[in-house]
Structure formats: C-alpha cells, structure tokens
mmCIF file of C-alpha atoms in Angstrom:
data_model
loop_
_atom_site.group_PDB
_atom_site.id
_atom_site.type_symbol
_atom_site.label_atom_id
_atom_site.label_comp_id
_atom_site.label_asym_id
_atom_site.label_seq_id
_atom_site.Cartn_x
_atom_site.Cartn_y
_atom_site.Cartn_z
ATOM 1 C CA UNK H 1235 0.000 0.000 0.000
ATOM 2 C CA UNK H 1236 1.452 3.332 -0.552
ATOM 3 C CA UNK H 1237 2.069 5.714 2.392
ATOM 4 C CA UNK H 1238 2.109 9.130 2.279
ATOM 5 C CA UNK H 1239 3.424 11.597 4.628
ATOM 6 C CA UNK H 1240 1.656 15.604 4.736
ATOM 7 C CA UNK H 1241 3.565 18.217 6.699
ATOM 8 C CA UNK H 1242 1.171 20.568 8.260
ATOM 9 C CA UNK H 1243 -2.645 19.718 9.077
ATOM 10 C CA UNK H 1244 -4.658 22.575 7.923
ATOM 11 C CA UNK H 1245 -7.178 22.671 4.994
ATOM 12 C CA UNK H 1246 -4.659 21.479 2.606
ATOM 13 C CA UNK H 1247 -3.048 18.899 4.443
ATOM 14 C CA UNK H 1248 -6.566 17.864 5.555
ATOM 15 C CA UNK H 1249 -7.961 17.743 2.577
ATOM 16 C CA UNK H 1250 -4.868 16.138 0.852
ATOM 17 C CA UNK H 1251 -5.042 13.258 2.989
ATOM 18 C CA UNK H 1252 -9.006 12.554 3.167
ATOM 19 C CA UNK H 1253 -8.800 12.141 -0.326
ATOM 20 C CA UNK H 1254 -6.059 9.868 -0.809
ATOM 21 C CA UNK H 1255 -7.299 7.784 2.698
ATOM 22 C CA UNK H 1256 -10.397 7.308 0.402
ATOM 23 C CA UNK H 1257 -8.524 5.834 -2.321
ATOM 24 C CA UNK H 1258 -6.568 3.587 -0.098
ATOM 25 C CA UNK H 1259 -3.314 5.517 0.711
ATOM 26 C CA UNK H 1260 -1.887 5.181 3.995
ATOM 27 C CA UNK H 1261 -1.240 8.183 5.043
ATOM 28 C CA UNK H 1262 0.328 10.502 8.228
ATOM 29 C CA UNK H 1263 -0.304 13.946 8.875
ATOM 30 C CA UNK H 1264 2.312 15.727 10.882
ATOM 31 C CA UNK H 1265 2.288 19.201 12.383
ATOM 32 C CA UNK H 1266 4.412 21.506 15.024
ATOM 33 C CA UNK H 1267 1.084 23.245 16.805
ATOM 34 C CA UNK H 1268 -0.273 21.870 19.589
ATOM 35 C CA UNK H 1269 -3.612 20.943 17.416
ATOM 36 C CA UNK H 1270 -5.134 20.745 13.694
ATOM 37 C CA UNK H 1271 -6.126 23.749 11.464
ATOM 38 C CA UNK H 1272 -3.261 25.617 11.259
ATOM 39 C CA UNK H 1273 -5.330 29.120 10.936
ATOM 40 C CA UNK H 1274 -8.508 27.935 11.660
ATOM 41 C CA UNK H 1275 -7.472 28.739 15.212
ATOM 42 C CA UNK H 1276 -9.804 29.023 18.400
ATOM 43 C CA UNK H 1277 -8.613 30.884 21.374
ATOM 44 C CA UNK H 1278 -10.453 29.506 24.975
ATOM 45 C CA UNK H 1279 -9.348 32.401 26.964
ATOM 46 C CA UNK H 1280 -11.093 31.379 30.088
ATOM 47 C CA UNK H 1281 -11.553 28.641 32.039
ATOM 48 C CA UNK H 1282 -15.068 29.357 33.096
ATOM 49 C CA UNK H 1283 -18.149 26.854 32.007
ATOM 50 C CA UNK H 1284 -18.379 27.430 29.669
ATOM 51 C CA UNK H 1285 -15.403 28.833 28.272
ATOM 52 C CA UNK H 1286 -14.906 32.246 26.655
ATOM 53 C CA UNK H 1287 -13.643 31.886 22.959
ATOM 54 C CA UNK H 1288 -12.376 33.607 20.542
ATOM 55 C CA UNK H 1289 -11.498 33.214 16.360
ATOM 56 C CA UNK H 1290 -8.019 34.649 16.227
ATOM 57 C CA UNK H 1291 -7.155 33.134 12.497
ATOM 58 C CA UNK H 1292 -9.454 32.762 9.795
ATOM 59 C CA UNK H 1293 -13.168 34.235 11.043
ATOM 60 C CA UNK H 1294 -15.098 32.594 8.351
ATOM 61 C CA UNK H 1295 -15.093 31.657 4.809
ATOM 62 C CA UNK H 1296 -17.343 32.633 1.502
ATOM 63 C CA UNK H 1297 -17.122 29.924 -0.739
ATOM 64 C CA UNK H 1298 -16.511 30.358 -4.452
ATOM 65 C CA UNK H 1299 -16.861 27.442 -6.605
ATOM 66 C CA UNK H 1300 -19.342 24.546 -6.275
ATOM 67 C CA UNK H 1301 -17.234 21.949 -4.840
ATOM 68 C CA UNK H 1302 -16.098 23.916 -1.898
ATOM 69 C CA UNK H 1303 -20.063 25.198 -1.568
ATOM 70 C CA UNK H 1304 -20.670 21.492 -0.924
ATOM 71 C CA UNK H 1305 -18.214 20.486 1.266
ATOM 72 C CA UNK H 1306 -19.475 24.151 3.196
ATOM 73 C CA UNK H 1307 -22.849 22.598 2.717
ATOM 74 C CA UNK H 1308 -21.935 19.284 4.183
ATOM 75 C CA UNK H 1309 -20.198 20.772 7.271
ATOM 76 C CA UNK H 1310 -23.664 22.516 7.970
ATOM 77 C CA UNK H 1311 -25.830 19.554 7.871
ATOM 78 C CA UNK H 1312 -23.253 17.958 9.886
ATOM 79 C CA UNK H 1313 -23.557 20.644 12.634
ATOM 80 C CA UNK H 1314 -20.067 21.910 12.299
ATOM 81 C CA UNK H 1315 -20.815 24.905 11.115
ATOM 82 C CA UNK H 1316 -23.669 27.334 10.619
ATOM 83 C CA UNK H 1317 -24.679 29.428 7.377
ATOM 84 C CA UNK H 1318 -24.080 33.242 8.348
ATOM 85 C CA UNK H 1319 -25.289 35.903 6.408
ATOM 86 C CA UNK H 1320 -24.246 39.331 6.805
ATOM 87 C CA UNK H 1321 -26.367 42.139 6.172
ATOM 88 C CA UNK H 1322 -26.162 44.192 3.047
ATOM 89 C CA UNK H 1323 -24.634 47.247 4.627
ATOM 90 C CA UNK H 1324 -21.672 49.534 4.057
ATOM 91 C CA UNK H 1325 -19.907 48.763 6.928
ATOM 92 C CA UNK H 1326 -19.946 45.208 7.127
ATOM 93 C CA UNK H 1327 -19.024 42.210 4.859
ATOM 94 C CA UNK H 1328 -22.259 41.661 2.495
ATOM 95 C CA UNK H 1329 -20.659 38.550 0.996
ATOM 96 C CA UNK H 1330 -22.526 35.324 2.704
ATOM 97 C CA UNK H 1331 -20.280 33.765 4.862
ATOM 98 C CA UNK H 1332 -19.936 30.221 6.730
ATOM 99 C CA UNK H 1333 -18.539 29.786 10.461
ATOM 100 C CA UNK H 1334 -17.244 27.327 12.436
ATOM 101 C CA UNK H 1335 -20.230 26.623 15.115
ATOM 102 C CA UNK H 1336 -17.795 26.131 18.012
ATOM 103 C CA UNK H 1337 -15.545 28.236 16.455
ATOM 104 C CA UNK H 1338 -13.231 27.390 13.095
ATOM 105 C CA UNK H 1339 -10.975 25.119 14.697
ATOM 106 C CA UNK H 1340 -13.915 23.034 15.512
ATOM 107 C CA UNK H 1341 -13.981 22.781 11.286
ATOM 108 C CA UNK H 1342 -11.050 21.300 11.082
ATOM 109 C CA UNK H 1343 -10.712 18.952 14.135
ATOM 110 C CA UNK H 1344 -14.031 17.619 12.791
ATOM 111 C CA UNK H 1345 -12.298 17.317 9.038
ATOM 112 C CA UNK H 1346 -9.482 15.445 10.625
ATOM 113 C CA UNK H 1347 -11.615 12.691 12.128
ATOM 114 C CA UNK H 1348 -10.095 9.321 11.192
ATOM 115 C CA UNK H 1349 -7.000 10.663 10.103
ATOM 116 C CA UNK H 1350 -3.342 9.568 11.531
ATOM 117 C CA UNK H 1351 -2.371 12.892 13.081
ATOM 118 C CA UNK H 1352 0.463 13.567 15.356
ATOM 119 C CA UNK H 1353 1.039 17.404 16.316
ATOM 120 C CA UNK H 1354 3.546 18.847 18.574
ATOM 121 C CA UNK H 1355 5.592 17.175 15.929
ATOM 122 C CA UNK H 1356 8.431 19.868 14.555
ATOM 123 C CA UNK H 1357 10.215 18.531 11.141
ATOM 124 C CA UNK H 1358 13.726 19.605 11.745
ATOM 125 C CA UNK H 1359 15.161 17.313 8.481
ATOM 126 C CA UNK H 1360 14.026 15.408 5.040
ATOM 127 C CA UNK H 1361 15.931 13.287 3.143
ATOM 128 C CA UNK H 1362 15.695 10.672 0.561
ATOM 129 C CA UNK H 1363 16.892 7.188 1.171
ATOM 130 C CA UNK H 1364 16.430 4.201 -1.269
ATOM 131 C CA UNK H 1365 13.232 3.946 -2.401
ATOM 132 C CA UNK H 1366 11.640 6.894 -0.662
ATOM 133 C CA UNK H 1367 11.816 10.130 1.636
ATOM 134 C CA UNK H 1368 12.496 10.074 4.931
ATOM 135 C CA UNK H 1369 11.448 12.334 7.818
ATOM 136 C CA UNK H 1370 12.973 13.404 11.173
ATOM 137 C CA UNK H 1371 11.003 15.551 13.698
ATOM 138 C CA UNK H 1372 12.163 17.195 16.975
ATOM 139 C CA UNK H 1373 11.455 14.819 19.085
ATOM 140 C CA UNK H 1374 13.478 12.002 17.349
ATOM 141 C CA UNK H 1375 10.833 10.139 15.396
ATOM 142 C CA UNK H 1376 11.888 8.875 11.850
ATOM 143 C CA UNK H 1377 8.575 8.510 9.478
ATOM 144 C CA UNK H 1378 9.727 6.488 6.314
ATOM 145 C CA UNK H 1379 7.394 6.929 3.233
ATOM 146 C CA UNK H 1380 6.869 6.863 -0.719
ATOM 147 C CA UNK H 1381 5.659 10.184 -1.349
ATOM 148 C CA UNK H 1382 5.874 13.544 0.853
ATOM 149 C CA UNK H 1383 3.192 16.397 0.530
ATOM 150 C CA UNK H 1384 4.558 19.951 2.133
ATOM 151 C CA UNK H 1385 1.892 22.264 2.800
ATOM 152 C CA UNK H 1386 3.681 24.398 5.358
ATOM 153 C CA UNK H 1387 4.114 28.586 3.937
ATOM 154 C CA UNK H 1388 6.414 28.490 1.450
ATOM 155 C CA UNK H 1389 9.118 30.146 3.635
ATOM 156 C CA UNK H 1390 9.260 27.738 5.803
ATOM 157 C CA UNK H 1391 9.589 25.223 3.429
ATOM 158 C CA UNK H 1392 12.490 26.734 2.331
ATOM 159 C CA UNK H 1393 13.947 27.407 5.620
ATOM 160 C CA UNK H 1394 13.193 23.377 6.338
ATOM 161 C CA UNK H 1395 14.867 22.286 2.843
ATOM 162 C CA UNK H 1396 17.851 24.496 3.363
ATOM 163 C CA UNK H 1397 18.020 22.645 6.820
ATOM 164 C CA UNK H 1398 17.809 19.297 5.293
ATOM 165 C CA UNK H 1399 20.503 20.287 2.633
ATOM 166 C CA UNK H 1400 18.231 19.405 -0.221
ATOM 167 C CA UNK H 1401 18.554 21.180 -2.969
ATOM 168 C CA UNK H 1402 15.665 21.893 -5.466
ATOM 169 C CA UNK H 1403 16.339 22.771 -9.597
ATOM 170 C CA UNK H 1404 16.775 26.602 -10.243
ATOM 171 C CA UNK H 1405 13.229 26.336 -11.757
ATOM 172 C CA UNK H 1406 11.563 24.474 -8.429
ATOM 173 C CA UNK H 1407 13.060 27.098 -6.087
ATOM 174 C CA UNK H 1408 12.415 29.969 -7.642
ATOM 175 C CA UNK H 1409 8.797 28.707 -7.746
ATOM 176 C CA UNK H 1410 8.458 28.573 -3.848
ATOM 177 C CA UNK H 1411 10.618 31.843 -3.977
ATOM 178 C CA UNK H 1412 7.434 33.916 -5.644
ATOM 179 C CA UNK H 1413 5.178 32.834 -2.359
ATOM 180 C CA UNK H 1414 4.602 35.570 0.145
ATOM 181 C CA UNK H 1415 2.902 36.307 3.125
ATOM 182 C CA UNK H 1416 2.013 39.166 4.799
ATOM 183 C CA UNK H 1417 1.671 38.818 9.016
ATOM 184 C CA UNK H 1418 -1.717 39.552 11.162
ATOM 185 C CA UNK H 1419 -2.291 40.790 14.630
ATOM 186 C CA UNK H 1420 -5.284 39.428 16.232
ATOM 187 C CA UNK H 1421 -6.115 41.096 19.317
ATOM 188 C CA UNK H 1422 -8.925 39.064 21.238
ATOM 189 C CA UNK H 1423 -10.968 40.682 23.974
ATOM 190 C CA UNK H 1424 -13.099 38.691 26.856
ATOM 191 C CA UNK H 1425 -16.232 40.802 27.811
ATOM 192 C CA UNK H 1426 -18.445 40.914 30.515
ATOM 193 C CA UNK H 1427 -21.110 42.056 28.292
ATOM 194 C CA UNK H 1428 -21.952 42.485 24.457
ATOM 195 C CA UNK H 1429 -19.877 44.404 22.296
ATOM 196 C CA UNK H 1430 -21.391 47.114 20.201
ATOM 197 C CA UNK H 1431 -21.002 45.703 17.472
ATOM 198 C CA UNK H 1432 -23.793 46.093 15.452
ATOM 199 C CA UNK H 1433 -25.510 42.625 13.319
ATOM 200 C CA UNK H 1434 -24.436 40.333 11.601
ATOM 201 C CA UNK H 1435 -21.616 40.820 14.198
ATOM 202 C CA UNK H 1436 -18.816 41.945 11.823
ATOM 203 C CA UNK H 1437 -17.394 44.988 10.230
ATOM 204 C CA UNK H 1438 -14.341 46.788 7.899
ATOM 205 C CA UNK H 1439 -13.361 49.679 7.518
ATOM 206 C CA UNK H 1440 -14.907 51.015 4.340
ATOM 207 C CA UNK H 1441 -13.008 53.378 2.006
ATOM 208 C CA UNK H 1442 -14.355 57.281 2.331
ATOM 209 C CA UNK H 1443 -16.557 56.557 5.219
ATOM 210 C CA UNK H 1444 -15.744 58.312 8.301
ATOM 211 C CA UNK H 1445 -15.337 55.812 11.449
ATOM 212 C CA UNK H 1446 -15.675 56.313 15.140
ATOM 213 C CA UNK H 1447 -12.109 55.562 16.486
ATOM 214 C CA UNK H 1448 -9.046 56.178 17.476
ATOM 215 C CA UNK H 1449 -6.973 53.447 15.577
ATOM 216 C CA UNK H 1450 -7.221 53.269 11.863
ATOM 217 C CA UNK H 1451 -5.284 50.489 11.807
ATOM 218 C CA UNK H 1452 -7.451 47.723 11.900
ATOM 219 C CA UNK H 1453 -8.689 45.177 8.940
ATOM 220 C CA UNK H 1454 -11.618 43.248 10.426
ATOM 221 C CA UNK H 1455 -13.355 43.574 14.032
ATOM 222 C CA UNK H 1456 -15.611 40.648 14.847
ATOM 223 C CA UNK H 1457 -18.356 39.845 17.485
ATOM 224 C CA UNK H 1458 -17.879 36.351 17.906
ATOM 225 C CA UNK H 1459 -20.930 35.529 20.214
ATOM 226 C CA UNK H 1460 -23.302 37.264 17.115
ATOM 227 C CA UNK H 1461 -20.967 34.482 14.478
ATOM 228 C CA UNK H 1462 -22.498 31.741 16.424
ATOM 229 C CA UNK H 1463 -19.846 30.605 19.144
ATOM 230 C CA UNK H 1464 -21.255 29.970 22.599
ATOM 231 C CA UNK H 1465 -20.418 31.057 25.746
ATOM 232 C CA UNK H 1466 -19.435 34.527 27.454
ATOM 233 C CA UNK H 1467 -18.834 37.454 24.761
ATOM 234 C CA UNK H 1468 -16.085 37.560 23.104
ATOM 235 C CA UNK H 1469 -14.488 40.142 20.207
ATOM 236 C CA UNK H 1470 -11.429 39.716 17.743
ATOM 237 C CA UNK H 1471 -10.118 42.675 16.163
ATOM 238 C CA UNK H 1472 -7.683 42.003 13.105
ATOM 239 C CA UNK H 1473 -5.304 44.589 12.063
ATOM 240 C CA UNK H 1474 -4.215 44.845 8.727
ATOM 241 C CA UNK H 1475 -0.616 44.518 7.414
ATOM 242 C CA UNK H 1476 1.058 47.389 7.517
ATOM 243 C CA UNK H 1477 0.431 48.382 10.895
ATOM 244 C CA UNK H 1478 0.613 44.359 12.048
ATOM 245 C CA UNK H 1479 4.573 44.895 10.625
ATOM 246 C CA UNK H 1480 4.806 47.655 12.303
ATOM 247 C CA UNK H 1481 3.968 46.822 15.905
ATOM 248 C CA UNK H 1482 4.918 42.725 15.230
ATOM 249 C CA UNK H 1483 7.676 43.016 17.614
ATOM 250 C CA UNK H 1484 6.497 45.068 19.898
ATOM 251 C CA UNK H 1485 5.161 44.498 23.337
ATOM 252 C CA UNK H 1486 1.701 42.619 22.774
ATOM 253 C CA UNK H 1487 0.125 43.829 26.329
ATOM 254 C CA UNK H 1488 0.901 46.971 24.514
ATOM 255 C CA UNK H 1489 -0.746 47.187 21.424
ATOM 256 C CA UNK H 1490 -3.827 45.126 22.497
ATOM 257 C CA UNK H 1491 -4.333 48.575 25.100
ATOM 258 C CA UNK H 1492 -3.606 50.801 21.824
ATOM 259 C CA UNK H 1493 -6.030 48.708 19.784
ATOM 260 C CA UNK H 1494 -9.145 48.545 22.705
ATOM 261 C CA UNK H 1495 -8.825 52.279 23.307
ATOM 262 C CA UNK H 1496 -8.957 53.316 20.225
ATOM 263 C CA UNK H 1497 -11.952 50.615 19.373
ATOM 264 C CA UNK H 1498 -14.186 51.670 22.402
ATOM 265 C CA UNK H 1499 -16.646 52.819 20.394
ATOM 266 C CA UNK H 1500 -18.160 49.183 19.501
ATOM 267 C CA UNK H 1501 -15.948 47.604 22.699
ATOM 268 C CA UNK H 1502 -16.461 50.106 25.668
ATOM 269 C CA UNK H 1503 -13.570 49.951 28.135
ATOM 270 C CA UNK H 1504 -15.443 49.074 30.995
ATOM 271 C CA UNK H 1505 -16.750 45.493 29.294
ATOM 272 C CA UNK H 1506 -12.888 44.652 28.658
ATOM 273 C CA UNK H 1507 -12.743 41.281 31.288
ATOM 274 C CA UNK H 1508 -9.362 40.031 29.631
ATOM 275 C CA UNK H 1509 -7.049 40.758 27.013
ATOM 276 C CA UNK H 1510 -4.782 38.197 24.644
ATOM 277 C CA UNK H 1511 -2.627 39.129 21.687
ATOM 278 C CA UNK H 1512 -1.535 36.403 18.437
ATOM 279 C CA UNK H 1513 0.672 37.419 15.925
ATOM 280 C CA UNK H 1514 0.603 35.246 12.906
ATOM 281 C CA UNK H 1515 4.144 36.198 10.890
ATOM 282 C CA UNK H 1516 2.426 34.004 7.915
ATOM 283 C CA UNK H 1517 -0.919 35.318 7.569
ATOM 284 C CA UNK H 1518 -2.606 35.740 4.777
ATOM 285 C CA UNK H 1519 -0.710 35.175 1.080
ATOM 286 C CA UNK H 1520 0.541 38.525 -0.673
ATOM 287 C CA UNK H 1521 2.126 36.828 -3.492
ATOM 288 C CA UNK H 1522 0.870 33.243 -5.151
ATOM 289 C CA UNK H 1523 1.317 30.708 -7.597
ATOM 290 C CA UNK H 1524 -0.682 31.006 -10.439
ATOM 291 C CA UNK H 1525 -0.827 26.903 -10.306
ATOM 292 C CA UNK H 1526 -2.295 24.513 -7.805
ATOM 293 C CA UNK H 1527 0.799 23.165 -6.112
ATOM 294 C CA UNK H 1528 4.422 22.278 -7.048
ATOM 295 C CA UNK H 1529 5.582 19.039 -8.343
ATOM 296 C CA UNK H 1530 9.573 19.222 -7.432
ATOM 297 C CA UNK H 1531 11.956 17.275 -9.606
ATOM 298 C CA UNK H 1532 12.688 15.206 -7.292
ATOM 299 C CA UNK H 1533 13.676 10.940 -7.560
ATOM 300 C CA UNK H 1534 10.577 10.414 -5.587
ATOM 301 C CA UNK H 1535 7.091 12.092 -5.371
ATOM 302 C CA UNK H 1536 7.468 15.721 -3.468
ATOM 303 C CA UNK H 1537 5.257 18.311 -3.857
ATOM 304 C CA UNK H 1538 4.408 21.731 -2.295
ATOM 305 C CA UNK H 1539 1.230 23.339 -1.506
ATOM 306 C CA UNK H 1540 -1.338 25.565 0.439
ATOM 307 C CA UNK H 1541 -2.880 28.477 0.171
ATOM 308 C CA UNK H 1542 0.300 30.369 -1.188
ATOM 309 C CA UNK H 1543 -1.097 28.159 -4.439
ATOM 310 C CA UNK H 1544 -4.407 29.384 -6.529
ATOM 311 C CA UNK H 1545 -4.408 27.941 -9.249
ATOM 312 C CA UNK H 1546 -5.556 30.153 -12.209
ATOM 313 C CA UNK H 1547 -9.318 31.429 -10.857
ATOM 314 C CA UNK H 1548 -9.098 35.102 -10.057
ATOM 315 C CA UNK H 1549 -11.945 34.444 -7.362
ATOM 316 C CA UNK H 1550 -9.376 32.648 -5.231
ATOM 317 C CA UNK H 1551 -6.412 35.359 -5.569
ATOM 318 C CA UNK H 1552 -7.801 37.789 -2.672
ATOM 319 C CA UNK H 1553 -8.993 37.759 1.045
ATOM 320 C CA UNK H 1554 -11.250 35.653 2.613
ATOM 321 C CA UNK H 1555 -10.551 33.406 -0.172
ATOM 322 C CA UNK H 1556 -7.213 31.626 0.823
ATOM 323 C CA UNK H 1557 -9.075 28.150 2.745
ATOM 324 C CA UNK H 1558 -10.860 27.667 -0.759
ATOM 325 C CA UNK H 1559 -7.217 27.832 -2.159
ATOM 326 C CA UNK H 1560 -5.579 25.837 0.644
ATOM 327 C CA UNK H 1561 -8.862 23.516 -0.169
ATOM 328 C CA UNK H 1562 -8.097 22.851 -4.055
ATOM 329 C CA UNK H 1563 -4.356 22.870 -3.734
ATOM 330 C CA UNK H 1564 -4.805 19.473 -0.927
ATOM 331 C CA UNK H 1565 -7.501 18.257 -3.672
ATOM 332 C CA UNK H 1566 -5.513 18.976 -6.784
ATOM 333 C CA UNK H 1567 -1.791 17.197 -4.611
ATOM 334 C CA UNK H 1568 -3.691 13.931 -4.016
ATOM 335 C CA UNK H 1569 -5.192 13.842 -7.418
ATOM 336 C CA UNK H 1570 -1.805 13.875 -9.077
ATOM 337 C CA UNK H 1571 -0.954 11.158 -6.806
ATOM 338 C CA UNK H 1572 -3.485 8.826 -7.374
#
C-alpha cells in the first residue's frame, strides 16, 4: 500500500489526505502546533463553564466554486458549522459567509476525524533514502514513506529544505521563492457584556466613510458571540498589514491597550474582562502561484502546496478566499498522486 506523509494539518493537508485515505493511501499527517487547522485557530481564553472563545485566524469563509459550496454545505448539515449571512450594509461584509459553530478550529478537528495525526511534531530534516523520503522531527521520530506532501508557507519550506541540505532545480526554487505572506495581529478581547457591534456581528473599515475611532489600523473587528460561538462574549479585532509589521515586535500587552482604546466605540472599556494578543508572521498570502501546487523534480514524489497556491481562478487570488485555495491545492496534490 502506498504511504504518504503531509507536513502541516490545515485545509490542505486535511484535505490532501481525506482524499487519498479514500482511495486507499496510507497516510500521516504531521504538524508543530499543539492541534489541527493551522489558521482555523480558536482561542479559549477562560476557564469558566463554559469557556470564553475567541477566532483569532481565519473568522469565516465565503465559498466560491461549487465543490467547496458542498463540502461548506456538508459541514452545515453535519452541525459543524452554521450558514451566516451578513447584512447588506456599508460597513460590514455583504458577501454570505460560513462559520465554524464552536468556532473554526472546531472545522477542522471535525475534518481530521479518522486521520493519523500527530502534532507537537516539529520537522527539523528530510531526506531521501532508497526507495523513498524520509522524515525526522524534533522529538526524534523517523517517518519512512513513498511520497511527501509539504503544505507548510512556502518560507518555511524553504527554511526546512535548506536545513535538510536538499537542494531543489533553479526552476523548483524559484517557484516557492514567488510565495509571500504578509503577518496579522489578532487582538482578542473577553467581555463581561456584548460588544457594540452592530448585526451580523462583523465589520471593515470602508473606504471614504468616516469611522468612530481612534486606531485606523485595523482590517476586520468581529463579534464572535453574534458568528455563532457559545459562551461569554467575546471580540477579535484584526489589524491589517502594515500596521501588524509595524507593531509585530512590539510588546503585545501593549498594542492590544492601543487597539481597545482606540476601538471603544463598539468595545467600551469598561466590558474589557481580559485581554490576549496572536501574531501570525504568515498570515494571509501577498504573493501566489498562479498553479495549484508544485511538483519538485525530485527521484521520488514531493510536492508543495497551500494556500500560497491558486491555481488560475481570479476568485481565489484575494482575502477571505485563501481556505478555498488551501482547499483545491490538498484536492488537486492527491489527485496527481493517485
């Protein structure tokens, strides 16, 4: 039988390896966080019953072709996750989107049922050997398989093959090279009571509209009791990139004050239970590959994807977009295995 090995379990890796487990690959999913998704992340910020929680990744999606509309589809009648539909207004999103129920990381534990995943597993080395790749975490484990699926951002593939002292053609490398990301600041907020945040529960700053705040810096600014998540209020503000670069480093007690003060308009200062800060360094994609993934020339089967790949439909190339990429580029991998 032919094993596969995916580095990274979000969408792509996910989806990557419930297609080939349906055509009878065995296959092992490998990634360094402590859980699945990648950025379908959930924050429980409190300890309470239940829990306060927060998106601090990827708030929702708005699918764009048919076959990710089904899986979306599927996912609802499952109970994972729960059709919302913004209102048509000029400060919010008017786009339907779909959210996780219990948040999105609920999405993709619930995508990696039946799977072989082991997390808190760091790759630190890949190599061939003689009829196959083999792969060496952190923690000393050896995985020994016929083909290898990387759907880790491109940089850090590169960072991992330079590592492993493989060497990719000229043509290969400068492929991964043309991947980009830009990082994201998610500043989560635990309230005592609901934010102001007026239905469907999200909004964005709109171009030539004047806004109510003192920072000007953010990209997205979410109510994530109104999205559907249970449990005590929550709010996620998302700043965009330039001003994510520019306070990345900085002290994150810090710029979550900065943020909320400035934001107490629609989060009033005295609802503010308990602050927590995320950067993400690879956020969303500011440069892809016009092509699904990237089959290296390579003895053996290697090949690169994720959302850094979107194939060739302009639908796919912007913002909220980047799971339905991440989504075809798993689909499109296993395919050209099978």
């Amino acid at each position: 039988m032919t094993s596969t090995l995916i580095i990274g379990a979000g969408m792509a890796g996910l989806t990557a390896a419930r297609h080939l487990v349906q055509h009878g690959h065995t296959v092992t999913l490998l990634d360094k966080g402590r859980g699945v998704g990648g950025r379908m992340a959930t924050r429980r910020m409190t300890d309470t019953d239940p829990p306060a929680r927060a998106d601090h990744g990827l708030p929702y999606v708005t699918p764009q072709t048919p076959e990710f509309q089904a899986l979306l589809d599927q996912l609802v009648d499952e109970g994972v996750m729960t059709r919302w539909l913004p209102s048509d207004s000029a400060d919010t999103i008017t786009a339907p989107g779909y959210a996780g129920i219990d948040g999105m990381n609920a999405v993709a534990k619930h995508l990696s049922d039946g799977l072989t995943v082991y997390t808190s597993e760091t790759v630190v080395r890949i190599g061939t050997r003689v009829a196959g790749w083999q792969v060496e975490t952190e923690s000393g484990n050896l995985y020994r398989v016929d083909n290898l699926l990387i759907t880790m951002p491109a940089p850090q593939a590169l960072s991992l093959l330079k590592r492993s002292g493989l060497t990719l053609s000229d043509i290969d490398q400068n492929v991964l090279q043309q991947v980009s990301y830009q990082p994201c600041i998610a500043v989560l907020a635990s309230l005592n009571q609901t934010s102001q945040i007026p239905a469907p529960g999200v909004l964005i700053p709109t171009d030539g509209t004047a806004q109510p705040t003192g920072f000007d810096g953010w990209t997205m600014l979410i109510d994530n009791g109104q999205k559907g998540i249970p449990g005590p209020p929550t709010a996620t503000i998302l700043l965009n990139a330039e001003d994510s670069q520019t306070y990345f480093d900085d002290d994150l007690t810090a710029v979550g004050q900065r943020v909320l003060t400035g934001l107490s308009h629609w989060i009033p200062a005295g609802s503010v239970e308990l602050v927590q800060v995320h950067r993400w360094r690879f956020s969303l994609p500011a440069t892809q590959v016009n092509n699904w993934y990237l089959k290296a020339d390579t003895p053996f089967p290697l090949l690169f994807g994720g959302d850094g790949f979107s194939g060739t439909q302009p639908c796919l190339l912007q913002w909220p977009n980047g799971l339905e990429s991440a989504f075809w580029s798993g689909r499109k991998m296993a395919e050209q295995l099978l």
